[in-house]
Amino acid sequence: MSLTLSALRPCMEGAVPATMATCSADGTPNVAYLSQVFYVDEAHVALSFQFFNKTRQNILAQPQATVLVLHPQTAQFYRLHLRYLRTETSGPVFEGMKAQLAGIASHEGLAEVFRLRGSDIYAVLGIEAVDGQPLPAPPERSGQLALLRRASDQLSRSTSLDALLNTLIDTLRGPLDMPHAMVLLCDEAGSSLYTVASCGYPLSGVGSEIALGDGVIGVAAQEQTAVRVNHLTSAYRYSQAVRSGLGEADAALGQEIPYPGLPEPRSQMAVPMRCAGRLLGVLFVESGQDMRFSFEDEDMLVALAGQVGATLAHLQAHGDAPEAPPTDTGPCPQTPAVLQVRCFLANHSVFVNGSYLIKGVAGAILCKLLRDHAAHGRTEFSNRELRLDPSLGLPDVVDNLEARLLLLQRRLLEQNVGLRLEKTGRGRFRLCVSGQVVLTQG
């Protein structure tokens, strides 16, 4: 039976170092350990280029090599016959290898020694199993395709962003057994991501931001490729309060929403959500266990992210569907509390009773709602009028208004500051104000 490269993917998880054999120009052989063998596709692998050593010199002189890999569960050795093609120093393959290598290095206490200089791309000329007596193969994971089918069907039925995110989070923490997860969307400028949903953390972290290129999540977004790290890694860790690309002045004002990640993650995986080549956001999961996420889990999340991206793009494209008449949900509860609300025009940050609430587009929306409420007593609003309001600075194409409204709604609910948004129909919502608002602008 012929061997396929995909069948050997467990050998490329980094659990057992591979060995590489090369020859110099005069035919002198050399054998050395290799940090990484990275699956690219069915015909190619990438090997880590870290040191300009004898192996590197041999490859540049004679582009043929043999790599011996070991299956971590069956102890079966396989020999890969390779031909060197090129070296990449940027892009999805390089960034994926860099993230994995950082995890291996940190796990082994060699973070300052293991530095990836490039990804050497090789064509796979042949694969052979080495004679021996391997252990019985573990039972294959069953039911994955059925899980994916059910999840895809449920996601495709979502008629709103809120429903889509709730279905996705329920799928991750339920059938997929990934209880610590986050969903982040791209901002309007495409320079950062903001959290819109999460599960498994004491605080949701809704509204927390991560810049493209920052950590596992940012790298997955920047390079638009899945990034999976199965060891604790300092190079790709986040602190419990990641600064969301703020300047020193913003940081001094306390304008941040704490990142909700695990304090000591041992495995992390981030998968970009895309549609028609456009990055929409990132799906992120993590665990306190080493080696928690396999390449099968990665394949599953990539498929799910594709479904979410397609549904999200559809919802964005049809954001201006006909508005339904408002639904009477009853009066908003009133309390005698006074809400001191201060809006800063510079970045639309909002403080309620001296505590930071939100900023950016969501902050601008809240300031507009509160101004109209203070001036005219309004409580009923529509998405359409927000889109037509030039003061909000929404882009003409793909404004993500529904996502910002949902973020604002969830942030207000979590912070319980006496302000609330209630959906009253398609494209319509109500501002509930519990008390007297004293609005000032900075």
XYZ file of C-alpha atoms in Angstrom:
442
model
C 0.000 0.000 0.000
C 1.444 3.363 -1.021
C 2.129 5.882 1.732
C 0.807 9.426 1.637
C 2.302 12.455 3.297
C -0.969 13.272 5.063
C -0.870 9.851 6.762
C 2.476 10.852 8.295
C 1.278 14.126 9.795
C 1.476 12.737 13.382
C 5.226 12.332 12.759
C 5.469 16.095 12.225
C 4.032 17.216 15.572
C 7.495 17.838 17.043
C 7.184 15.174 19.759
C 10.281 13.313 18.534
C 13.126 15.091 16.654
C 13.766 13.932 13.097
C 17.186 13.149 11.646
C 18.431 14.424 8.283
C 21.102 12.934 6.047
C 22.922 15.003 3.404
C 26.071 14.787 1.312
C 28.724 17.351 0.546
C 29.895 18.127 -2.980
C 32.623 15.472 -2.691
C 30.152 12.835 -1.434
C 30.960 12.995 2.285
C 27.783 12.115 4.256
C 26.487 14.055 7.229
C 23.679 13.223 9.657
C 22.137 15.744 12.053
C 19.053 16.214 14.195
C 16.341 18.465 12.818
C 14.078 20.725 14.857
C 11.082 20.707 12.544
C 9.440 18.885 9.698
C 6.409 20.896 8.615
C 3.575 19.574 6.441
C 2.934 21.940 3.519
C 0.805 19.815 1.185
C 0.697 16.300 -0.243
C 3.859 16.885 -2.265
C 5.944 19.219 -0.097
C 7.378 19.617 3.393
C 9.287 22.473 4.981
C 12.362 22.001 7.178
C 13.604 24.550 9.668
C 16.652 26.601 8.712
C 18.219 27.835 11.960
C 21.979 27.517 11.636
C 24.427 27.852 8.766
C 25.982 24.486 9.564
C 27.267 21.482 7.618
C 23.736 20.379 6.729
C 22.980 23.786 5.239
C 26.224 23.838 3.266
C 25.537 20.361 1.885
C 22.008 21.237 0.775
C 23.211 24.289 -1.120
C 25.846 22.144 -2.833
C 23.771 18.965 -3.297
C 19.966 19.582 -3.036
C 19.110 15.954 -2.201
C 18.345 14.807 1.357
C 16.821 11.985 3.351
C 14.820 12.607 6.528
C 13.912 9.952 9.081
C 10.724 10.604 11.080
C 9.106 8.581 13.861
C 5.412 8.066 14.509
C 4.955 9.104 18.169
C 2.269 6.464 18.867
C 3.338 3.412 16.861
C 7.153 3.947 16.964
C 7.233 3.253 13.229
C 10.072 4.938 11.337
C 9.498 6.447 7.905
C 12.086 7.693 5.437
C 11.365 10.756 3.283
C 13.388 11.321 0.122
C 13.532 15.046 -0.561
C 14.798 17.618 -3.056
C 15.483 21.186 -1.952
C 13.526 23.883 -3.849
C 13.822 27.234 -2.071
C 13.962 29.076 1.261
C 11.103 31.291 2.474
C 11.649 33.982 5.110
C 8.081 35.287 5.305
C 4.537 34.194 4.614
C 2.146 31.569 6.048
C 4.542 28.602 6.111
C 7.349 30.601 7.726
C 5.061 32.121 10.367
C 3.462 28.776 11.140
C 6.857 27.162 11.627
C 8.080 30.114 13.667
C 5.154 29.788 16.061
C 5.586 26.032 16.467
C 9.346 26.342 16.903
C 8.854 28.960 19.609
C 6.693 26.470 21.473
C 9.253 23.677 21.170
C 12.086 25.994 22.201
C 10.252 27.316 25.242
C 9.278 23.789 26.291
C 12.920 22.699 26.128
C 14.292 25.865 27.751
C 16.049 26.943 24.550
C 14.002 29.997 23.598
C 17.136 32.111 23.139
C 18.883 29.481 21.012
C 16.148 28.372 18.609
C 15.630 31.177 16.098
C 14.073 30.386 12.757
C 16.020 31.987 9.912
C 13.951 30.508 7.133
C 11.670 27.709 5.953
C 13.401 25.393 3.502
C 10.802 24.023 1.072
C 11.384 20.496 -0.252
C 9.620 18.367 -2.836
C 8.853 14.873 -1.526
C 10.245 12.390 -4.059
C 9.304 9.250 -2.152
C 8.199 7.791 1.183
C 9.101 4.389 2.589
C 8.403 2.598 5.842
C 11.511 1.293 7.638
C 11.412 -2.392 8.485
C 10.547 -3.087 12.103
C 7.805 -4.140 14.486
C 5.694 -1.059 15.242
C 3.117 -0.881 17.983
C -0.575 -1.206 17.123
C -1.990 1.989 15.696
C -4.410 3.834 17.979
C -8.055 3.771 16.901
C -8.910 6.451 14.423
C -11.073 9.320 15.618
C -14.567 8.681 14.401
C -17.543 10.931 13.939
C -15.526 14.046 13.068
C -17.182 14.459 9.692
C -20.618 14.027 11.251
C -19.771 16.681 13.866
C -18.627 19.041 11.140
C -21.785 18.425 9.119
C -24.074 19.198 12.078
C -22.092 22.286 13.015
C -22.069 23.543 9.434
C -25.812 23.019 9.124
C -26.527 24.907 12.351
C -24.223 27.768 11.386
C -25.821 28.107 7.958
C -29.228 28.627 9.597
C -28.062 31.744 11.465
C -29.983 34.847 10.412
C -28.127 37.316 12.634
C -24.602 37.872 13.884
C -25.741 37.217 17.451
C -27.183 33.820 16.483
C -24.089 32.939 14.443
C -21.704 33.664 17.324
C -23.868 31.851 19.888
C -24.039 28.765 17.666
C -20.284 28.809 17.092
C -19.451 29.157 20.794
C -21.925 26.409 21.726
C -20.334 24.118 19.123
C -16.812 24.727 20.409
C -17.492 24.176 24.099
C -19.991 21.345 23.467
C -19.397 18.764 20.725
C -15.806 19.829 20.021
C -14.831 19.938 23.714
C -12.876 23.182 23.383
C -14.150 25.090 26.438
C -11.759 28.065 26.173
C -12.403 29.940 22.954
C -12.697 33.419 21.457
C -14.057 34.929 18.265
C -12.466 38.143 17.033
C -13.419 40.329 14.065
C -11.322 42.726 12.004
C -11.756 46.430 12.580
C -12.716 48.779 9.772
C -9.098 49.749 9.052
C -7.925 46.129 8.960
C -5.125 46.831 11.448
C -6.453 45.084 14.556
C -9.008 42.587 15.826
C -11.607 42.974 18.549
C -13.252 40.264 20.633
C -16.986 39.789 20.060
C -17.577 36.455 21.820
C -15.793 34.072 24.176
C -16.372 31.173 26.541
C -14.588 29.594 29.493
C -13.212 32.790 31.089
C -14.279 34.717 34.219
C -14.849 37.816 32.058
C -15.838 37.716 28.405
C -13.234 40.272 27.294
C -15.705 41.588 24.708
C -14.125 44.663 23.149
C -10.506 43.715 23.916
C -8.228 44.346 20.940
C -5.181 42.673 19.446
C -3.022 44.160 16.709
C -2.258 42.182 13.566
C 1.027 40.346 14.020
C 0.700 40.235 17.825
C 0.886 36.690 19.209
C -0.806 33.586 17.870
C -4.027 35.443 17.038
C -2.349 38.392 15.360
C 0.015 36.214 13.324
C -2.867 34.022 12.105
C -4.658 37.185 10.973
C -1.630 38.863 9.422
C -0.492 35.818 7.475
C -4.025 34.457 6.961
C -2.981 30.961 7.962
C -3.766 28.614 10.833
C -1.221 28.737 13.666
C -1.050 25.877 16.173
C 1.305 25.778 19.171
C 1.240 22.730 21.453
C 3.670 23.868 24.160
C 3.773 26.885 26.423
C 5.602 29.593 24.500
C 6.862 32.918 25.716
C 7.239 34.249 22.179
C 3.528 33.867 21.457
C 1.962 34.341 24.914
C -0.299 37.137 25.982
C -0.398 38.724 29.398
C -3.704 38.807 31.222
C -4.174 42.422 30.122
C -2.898 42.776 26.593
C -2.585 46.386 25.532
C -4.741 46.870 22.468
C -2.278 48.902 20.431
C -2.766 51.896 22.708
C -0.373 54.795 23.038
C 1.078 55.796 26.383
C -1.555 58.478 26.904
C -4.389 56.010 26.358
C -2.750 53.464 28.635
C -2.389 56.054 31.371
C -6.106 56.777 31.139
C -6.847 53.094 31.661
C -8.467 52.728 28.250
C -8.197 49.019 27.817
C -10.446 46.005 28.134
C -8.540 43.078 29.670
C -7.716 40.234 27.303
C -9.579 37.154 28.603
C -6.936 34.475 27.875
C -5.710 31.722 30.178
C -2.903 32.822 32.515
C -0.804 29.715 31.678
C -1.795 28.335 28.261
C -0.037 25.150 27.164
C -1.674 24.785 23.739
C -3.099 27.448 21.445
C -4.593 27.481 17.982
C -5.798 30.400 15.874
C -7.569 30.059 12.526
C -8.433 32.966 10.199
C -12.037 33.433 9.068
C -12.131 34.494 5.417
C -14.498 34.852 2.496
C -13.506 35.472 -1.121
C -9.931 36.158 -0.027
C -10.947 38.818 2.504
C -9.978 38.434 6.161
C -13.011 38.826 8.436
C -11.657 37.679 11.784
C -9.994 34.896 13.769
C -11.294 31.860 15.641
C -9.073 31.073 18.649
C -8.965 28.160 21.121
C -6.522 27.318 23.900
C -5.943 24.802 26.671
C -3.916 24.296 29.823
C -2.726 20.908 28.495
C 0.306 20.189 26.321
C -0.381 18.693 22.882
C -4.113 19.363 23.232
C -4.817 20.215 19.583
C -3.939 17.824 16.771
C -3.754 18.458 13.054
C -7.252 16.901 12.885
C -8.502 19.597 15.248
C -6.812 22.163 13.022
C -8.546 20.750 9.944
C -11.886 20.869 11.769
C -11.467 24.477 12.831
C -10.298 25.560 9.378
C -13.483 24.068 7.894
C -15.653 25.704 10.554
C -13.917 29.039 10.084
C -14.663 28.857 6.371
C -18.351 28.308 7.076
C -18.436 31.138 9.603
C -16.629 33.449 7.186
C -19.128 32.754 4.396
C -22.123 33.279 6.691
C -20.616 36.399 8.217
C -19.946 37.894 4.781
C -23.541 37.189 3.774
C -24.884 38.871 6.903
C -22.650 41.889 6.286
C -23.773 42.171 2.681
C -27.461 42.104 3.679
C -27.225 44.416 6.670
C -29.703 46.854 5.136
C -32.618 44.401 4.954
C -36.062 45.971 5.370
C -36.656 47.129 8.920
C -39.389 45.480 10.946
C -41.740 47.638 12.995
C -40.598 48.050 16.611
C -41.710 45.431 19.087
C -43.028 46.578 22.450
C -40.750 44.995 25.043
C -42.078 47.056 27.925
C -40.585 50.084 29.610
C -36.959 50.138 30.642
C -36.499 49.821 34.415
C -35.659 53.122 36.045
C -33.519 53.803 39.087
C -32.716 57.109 40.772
C -29.008 56.640 40.025
C -27.119 59.410 38.267
C -24.894 58.232 35.408
C -21.924 60.500 34.815
C -20.992 59.788 31.187
C -17.979 61.414 29.576
C -17.233 61.084 25.862
C -13.817 61.924 24.410
C -13.986 63.048 20.795
C -10.338 62.219 20.052
C -10.883 58.443 19.977
C -14.581 58.198 20.983
C -13.726 56.617 24.314
C -16.535 56.551 26.866
C -16.278 56.597 30.659
C -19.262 55.930 32.944
C -18.959 57.114 36.542
C -15.201 57.435 36.052
C -14.654 53.892 34.713
C -13.618 53.133 31.156
C -16.329 51.435 29.113
C -15.508 51.370 25.402
C -13.959 53.338 22.529
C -13.746 53.512 18.749
C -16.775 52.997 16.535
C -18.806 51.393 19.327
C -17.985 54.365 21.575
C -19.002 56.818 18.841
C -22.330 55.019 18.468
C -23.015 55.158 22.201
C -22.155 58.878 22.342
C -24.548 59.572 19.449
C -27.364 57.631 21.145
C -26.843 59.429 24.450
C -26.726 62.851 22.763
C -30.026 62.194 20.996
C -31.533 60.879 24.201
C -30.418 63.949 26.169
C -31.548 66.429 23.489
C -34.815 64.855 22.342
C -35.618 62.089 24.822
C -35.215 59.453 22.106
C -34.950 55.767 22.944
C -35.863 54.141 19.605
C -33.198 53.902 16.870
C -32.492 52.041 13.652
C -29.391 50.640 11.999
C -30.188 52.543 8.820
C -30.029 55.965 10.448
C -26.683 55.102 12.007
C -25.329 54.175 8.596
C -26.443 57.543 7.252
C -24.895 59.530 10.122
C -21.591 61.038 8.853
C -20.396 61.765 12.405
C -19.782 58.042 12.980
C -17.300 57.839 10.119
C -18.456 54.404 8.949
C -16.793 53.200 5.732
C -18.890 53.076 2.576
C -18.186 49.363 2.078
C -18.484 46.681 4.784
C -19.027 48.926 7.789
C -19.400 46.077 10.366
C -22.169 48.068 12.043
C -24.014 44.991 13.310
C -20.802 43.672 14.857
C -20.131 46.981 16.627
C -23.713 47.155 17.913
C -23.492 43.594 19.193
C -20.155 44.368 20.854
C -21.679 47.436 22.504
C -24.753 45.498 23.610
C -22.675 42.743 25.215
C -20.236 45.161 26.810
C -23.062 47.179 28.407
C -24.705 44.000 29.687
C -21.465 42.687 31.182
C -20.494 45.972 32.857
C -24.019 46.665 34.189
C -23.555 50.453 34.136
C -27.241 51.329 33.884
C -27.304 51.433 30.063
C -28.648 48.714 27.828
C -29.492 48.040 24.185
C -32.548 45.932 23.334
C -33.360 44.621 19.871
C -36.925 45.592 18.970
C -37.087 44.301 15.379
C -34.983 43.733 12.301
C -32.657 46.694 12.022
C -34.165 48.393 15.072
C -33.169 48.658 18.735
C -33.961 50.563 21.920
C -31.646 52.412 24.299
C -32.608 51.727 27.913
C -31.295 54.257 30.410
C -31.662 53.359 34.073
C -31.402 56.710 35.759
C -30.434 60.275 34.939
C -27.595 60.738 32.461
C -25.229 63.659 32.884
C -23.344 63.814 29.588
C -20.113 65.730 29.076
C -17.662 65.752 26.195
C -13.906 65.991 26.445
